[in-house]
PDB file of C-alpha atoms in Angstrom:
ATOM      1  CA  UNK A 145      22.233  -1.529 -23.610  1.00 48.00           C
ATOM      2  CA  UNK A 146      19.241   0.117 -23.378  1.00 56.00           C
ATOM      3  CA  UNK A 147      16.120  -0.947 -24.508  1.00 67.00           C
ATOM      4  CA  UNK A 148      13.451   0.561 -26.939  1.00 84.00           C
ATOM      5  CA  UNK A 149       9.816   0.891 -25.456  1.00 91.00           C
ATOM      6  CA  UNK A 150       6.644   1.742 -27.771  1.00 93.00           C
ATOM      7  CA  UNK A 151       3.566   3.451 -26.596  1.00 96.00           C
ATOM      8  CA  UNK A 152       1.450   0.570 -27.925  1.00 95.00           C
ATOM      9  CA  UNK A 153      -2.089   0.812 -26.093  1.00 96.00           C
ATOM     10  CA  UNK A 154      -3.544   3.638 -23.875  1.00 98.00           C
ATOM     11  CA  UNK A 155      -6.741   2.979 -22.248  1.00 98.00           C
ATOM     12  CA  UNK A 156      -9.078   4.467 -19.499  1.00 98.00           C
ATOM     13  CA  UNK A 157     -10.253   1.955 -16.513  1.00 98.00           C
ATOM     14  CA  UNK A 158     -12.838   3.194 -14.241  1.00 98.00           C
ATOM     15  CA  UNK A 159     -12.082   2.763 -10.426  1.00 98.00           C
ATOM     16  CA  UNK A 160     -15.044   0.951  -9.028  1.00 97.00           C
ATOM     17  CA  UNK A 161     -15.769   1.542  -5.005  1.00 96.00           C
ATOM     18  CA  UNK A 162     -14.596  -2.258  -4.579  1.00 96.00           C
ATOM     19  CA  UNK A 163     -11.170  -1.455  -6.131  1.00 96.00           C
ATOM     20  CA  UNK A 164     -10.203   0.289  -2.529  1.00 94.00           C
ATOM     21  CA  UNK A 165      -8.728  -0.827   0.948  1.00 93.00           C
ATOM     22  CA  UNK A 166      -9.146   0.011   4.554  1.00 94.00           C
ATOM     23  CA  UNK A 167      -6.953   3.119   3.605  1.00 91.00           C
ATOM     24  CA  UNK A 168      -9.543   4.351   1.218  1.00 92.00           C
ATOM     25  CA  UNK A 169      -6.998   3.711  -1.721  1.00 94.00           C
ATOM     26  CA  UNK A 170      -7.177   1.512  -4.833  1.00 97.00           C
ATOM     27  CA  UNK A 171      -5.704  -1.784  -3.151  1.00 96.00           C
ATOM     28  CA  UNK A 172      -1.901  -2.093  -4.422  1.00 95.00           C
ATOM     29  CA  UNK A 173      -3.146  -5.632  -6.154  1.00 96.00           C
ATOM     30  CA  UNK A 174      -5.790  -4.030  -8.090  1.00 97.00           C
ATOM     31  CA  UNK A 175      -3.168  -1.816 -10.281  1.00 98.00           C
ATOM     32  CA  UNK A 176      -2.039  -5.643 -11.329  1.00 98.00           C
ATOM     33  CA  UNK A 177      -5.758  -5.739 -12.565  1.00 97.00           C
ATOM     34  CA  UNK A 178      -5.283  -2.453 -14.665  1.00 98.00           C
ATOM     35  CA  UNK A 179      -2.075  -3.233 -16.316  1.00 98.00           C
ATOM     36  CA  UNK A 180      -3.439  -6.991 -16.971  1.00 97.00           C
ATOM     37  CA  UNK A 181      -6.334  -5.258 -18.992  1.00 97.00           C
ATOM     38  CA  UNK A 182      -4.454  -3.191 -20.777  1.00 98.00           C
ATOM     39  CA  UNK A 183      -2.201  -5.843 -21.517  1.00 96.00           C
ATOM     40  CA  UNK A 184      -5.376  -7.994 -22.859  1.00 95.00           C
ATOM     41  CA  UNK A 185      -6.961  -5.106 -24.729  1.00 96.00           C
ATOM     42  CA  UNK A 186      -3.468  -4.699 -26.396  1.00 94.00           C
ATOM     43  CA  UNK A 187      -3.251  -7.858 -27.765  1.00 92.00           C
ATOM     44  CA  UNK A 188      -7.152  -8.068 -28.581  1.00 92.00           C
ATOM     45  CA  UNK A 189      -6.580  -5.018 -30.484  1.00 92.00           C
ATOM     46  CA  UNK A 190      -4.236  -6.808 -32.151  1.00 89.00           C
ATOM     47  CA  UNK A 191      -6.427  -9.302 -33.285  1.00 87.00           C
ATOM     48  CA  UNK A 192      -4.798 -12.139 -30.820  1.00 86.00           C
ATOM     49  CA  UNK A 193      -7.465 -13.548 -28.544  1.00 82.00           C
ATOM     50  CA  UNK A 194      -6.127 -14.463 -25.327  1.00 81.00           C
ATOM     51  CA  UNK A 195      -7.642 -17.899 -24.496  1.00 77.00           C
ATOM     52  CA  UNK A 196      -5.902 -21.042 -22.600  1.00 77.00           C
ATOM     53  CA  UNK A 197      -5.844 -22.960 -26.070  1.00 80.00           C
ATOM     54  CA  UNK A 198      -2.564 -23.609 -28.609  1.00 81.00           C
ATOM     55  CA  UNK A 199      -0.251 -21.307 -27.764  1.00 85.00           C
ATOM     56  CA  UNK A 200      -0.883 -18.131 -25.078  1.00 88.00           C
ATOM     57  CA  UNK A 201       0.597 -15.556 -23.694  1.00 92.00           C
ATOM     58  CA  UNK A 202       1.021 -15.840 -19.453  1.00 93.00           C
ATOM     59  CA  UNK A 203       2.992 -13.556 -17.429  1.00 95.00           C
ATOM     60  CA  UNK A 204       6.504 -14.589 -15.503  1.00 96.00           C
ATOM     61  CA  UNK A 205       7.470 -11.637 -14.239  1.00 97.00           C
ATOM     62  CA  UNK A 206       5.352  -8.338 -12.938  1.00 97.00           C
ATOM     63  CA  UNK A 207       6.249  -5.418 -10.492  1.00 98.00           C
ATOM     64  CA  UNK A 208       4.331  -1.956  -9.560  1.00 98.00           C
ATOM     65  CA  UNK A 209       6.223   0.496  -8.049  1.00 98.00           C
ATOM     66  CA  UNK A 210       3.446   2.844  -6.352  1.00 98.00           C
ATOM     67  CA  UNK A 211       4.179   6.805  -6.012  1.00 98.00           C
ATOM     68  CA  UNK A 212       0.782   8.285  -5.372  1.00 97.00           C
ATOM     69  CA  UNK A 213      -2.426   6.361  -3.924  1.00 97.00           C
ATOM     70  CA  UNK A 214      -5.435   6.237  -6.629  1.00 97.00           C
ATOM     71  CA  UNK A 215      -8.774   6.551  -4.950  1.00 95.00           C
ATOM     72  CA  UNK A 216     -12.537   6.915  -5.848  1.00 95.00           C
ATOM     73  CA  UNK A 217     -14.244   7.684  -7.794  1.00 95.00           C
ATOM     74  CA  UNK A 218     -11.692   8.096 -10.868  1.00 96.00           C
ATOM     75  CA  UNK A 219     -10.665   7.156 -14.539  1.00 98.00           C
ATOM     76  CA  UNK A 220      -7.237   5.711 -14.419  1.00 98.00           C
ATOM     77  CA  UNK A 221      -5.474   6.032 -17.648  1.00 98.00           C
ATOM     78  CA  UNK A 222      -2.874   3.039 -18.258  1.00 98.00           C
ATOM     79  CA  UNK A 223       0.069   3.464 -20.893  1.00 98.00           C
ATOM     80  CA  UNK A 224       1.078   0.727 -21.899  1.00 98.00           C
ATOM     81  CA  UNK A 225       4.187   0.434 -23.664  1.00 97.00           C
ATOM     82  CA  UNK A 226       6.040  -2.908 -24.934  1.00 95.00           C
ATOM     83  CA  UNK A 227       9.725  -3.658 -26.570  1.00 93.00           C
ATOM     84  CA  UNK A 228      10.918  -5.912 -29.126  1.00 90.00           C
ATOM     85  CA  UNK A 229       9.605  -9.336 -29.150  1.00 91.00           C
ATOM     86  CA  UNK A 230      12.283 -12.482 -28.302  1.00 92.00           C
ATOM     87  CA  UNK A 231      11.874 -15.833 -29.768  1.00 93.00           C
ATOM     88  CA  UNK A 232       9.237 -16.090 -27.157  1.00 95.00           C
ATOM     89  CA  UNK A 233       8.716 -12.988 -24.740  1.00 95.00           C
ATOM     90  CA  UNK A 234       8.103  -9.488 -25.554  1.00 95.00           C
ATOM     91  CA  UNK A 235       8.592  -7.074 -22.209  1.00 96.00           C
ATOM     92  CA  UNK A 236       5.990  -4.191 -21.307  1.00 97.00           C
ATOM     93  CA  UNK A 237       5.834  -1.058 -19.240  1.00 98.00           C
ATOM     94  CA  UNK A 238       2.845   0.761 -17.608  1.00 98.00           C
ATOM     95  CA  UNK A 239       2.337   4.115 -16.533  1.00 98.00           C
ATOM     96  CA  UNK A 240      -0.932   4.670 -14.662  1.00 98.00           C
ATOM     97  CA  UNK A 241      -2.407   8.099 -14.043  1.00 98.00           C
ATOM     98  CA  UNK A 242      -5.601   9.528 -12.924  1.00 97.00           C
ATOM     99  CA  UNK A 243      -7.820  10.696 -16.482  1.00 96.00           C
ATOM    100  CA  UNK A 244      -6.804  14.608 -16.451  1.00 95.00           C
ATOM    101  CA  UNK A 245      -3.990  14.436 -14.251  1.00 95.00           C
ATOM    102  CA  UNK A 246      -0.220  14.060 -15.483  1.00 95.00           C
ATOM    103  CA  UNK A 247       0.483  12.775 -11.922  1.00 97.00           C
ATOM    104  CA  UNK A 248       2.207   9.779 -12.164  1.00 98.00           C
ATOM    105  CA  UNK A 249       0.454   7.253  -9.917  1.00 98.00           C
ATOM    106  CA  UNK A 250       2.664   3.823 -10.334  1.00 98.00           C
ATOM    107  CA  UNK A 251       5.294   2.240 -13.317  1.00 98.00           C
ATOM    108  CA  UNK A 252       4.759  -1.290 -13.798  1.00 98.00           C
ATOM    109  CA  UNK A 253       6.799  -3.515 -15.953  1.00 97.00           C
ATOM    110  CA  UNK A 254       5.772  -7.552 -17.058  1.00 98.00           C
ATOM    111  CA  UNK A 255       7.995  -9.863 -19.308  1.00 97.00           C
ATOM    112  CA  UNK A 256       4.702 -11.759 -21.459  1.00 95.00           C
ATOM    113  CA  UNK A 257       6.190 -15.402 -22.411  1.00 95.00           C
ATOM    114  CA  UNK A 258       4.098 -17.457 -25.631  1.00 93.00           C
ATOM    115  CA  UNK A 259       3.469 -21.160 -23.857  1.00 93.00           C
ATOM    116  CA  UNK A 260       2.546 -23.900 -25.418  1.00 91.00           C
ATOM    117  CA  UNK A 261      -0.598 -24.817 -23.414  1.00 89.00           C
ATOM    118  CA  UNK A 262      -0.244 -28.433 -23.881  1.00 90.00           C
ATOM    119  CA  UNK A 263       3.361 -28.860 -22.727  1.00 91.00           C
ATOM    120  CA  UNK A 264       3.621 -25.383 -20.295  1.00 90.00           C
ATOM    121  CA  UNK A 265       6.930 -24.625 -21.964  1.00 94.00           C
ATOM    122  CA  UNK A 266       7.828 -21.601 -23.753  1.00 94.00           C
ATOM    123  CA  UNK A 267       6.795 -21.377 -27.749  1.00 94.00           C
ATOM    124  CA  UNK A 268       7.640 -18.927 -30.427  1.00 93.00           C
ATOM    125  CA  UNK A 269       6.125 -15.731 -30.803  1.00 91.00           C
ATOM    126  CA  UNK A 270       3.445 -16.452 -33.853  1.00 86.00           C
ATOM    127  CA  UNK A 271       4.810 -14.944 -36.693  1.00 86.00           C
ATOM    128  CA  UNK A 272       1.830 -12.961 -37.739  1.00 84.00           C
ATOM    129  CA  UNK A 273       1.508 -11.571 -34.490  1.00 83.00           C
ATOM    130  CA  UNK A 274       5.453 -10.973 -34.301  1.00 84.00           C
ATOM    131  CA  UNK A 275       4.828  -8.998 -37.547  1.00 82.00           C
ATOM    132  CA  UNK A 276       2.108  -6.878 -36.091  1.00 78.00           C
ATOM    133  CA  UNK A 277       4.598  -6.402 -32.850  1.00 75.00           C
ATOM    134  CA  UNK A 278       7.214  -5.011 -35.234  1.00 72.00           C
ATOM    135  CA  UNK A 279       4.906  -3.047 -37.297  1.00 68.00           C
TER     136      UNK A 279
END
């Protein structure tokens, strides 16, 4: 079966000096970083704050599969796209390039589970934000 990904968010990150390694490339945990902001943006734009209260969003799965090294200085552009919601998870995808460039620089994917922050098990999906998921 396969499954239906929206282009929900796309947003430019600048790469700061600190965001490199030894190797004089963006360190493979800061494109993590990039996909979690676009992730947060996302669902800010939504009008879903993300804060440790009630029920939140936290991430149980995440991988990066890197196929060109970003460096400095540089916009990376992150696409994020995301699939329809479960009773509590919704997956999303990433595609991270450099601003200009149709180089493909590293896919990510994350599955995004609603927790109850009280309990730390999984909760529904709020409806109104379901709705705006769907929309």
């Amino acid at each position: 079966m396969e499954t239906l990904k929206k282009l929900v968010l796309t947003t430019e990150i600048p790469i700061r000096w600190g965001d490199m390694d030894a190797y004089q490339h963006v360190n493979n945990t800061i494109y993590f970083r990039y996909m979690e902001q676009a992730r947060v943006e996302w669902l800010e734009a939504l009008g879903y704050k993300v804060l440790p209260k009630g029920s939140a969003p936290v991430v149980i799965t995440a991988n990066c599969t890197f196929l060109a090294p970003l460096t400095y200085p540089g916009t990376v552009e992150v696409k994020l796209y995301a699939g329809d919601p479960g009773r509590s998870s919704v997956m999303t995808w990433y595609e991270l390039r450099i601003k200009g460039d149709e180089t493909l620089y590293a896919t990510g994917e994350s599955k995004v589970v609603w927790m109850d922050t009280a309990t730390g098990k999984s909760a529904p999906i709020p409806d109104e934000l379901r709705n705006l998921f769907t929309a």
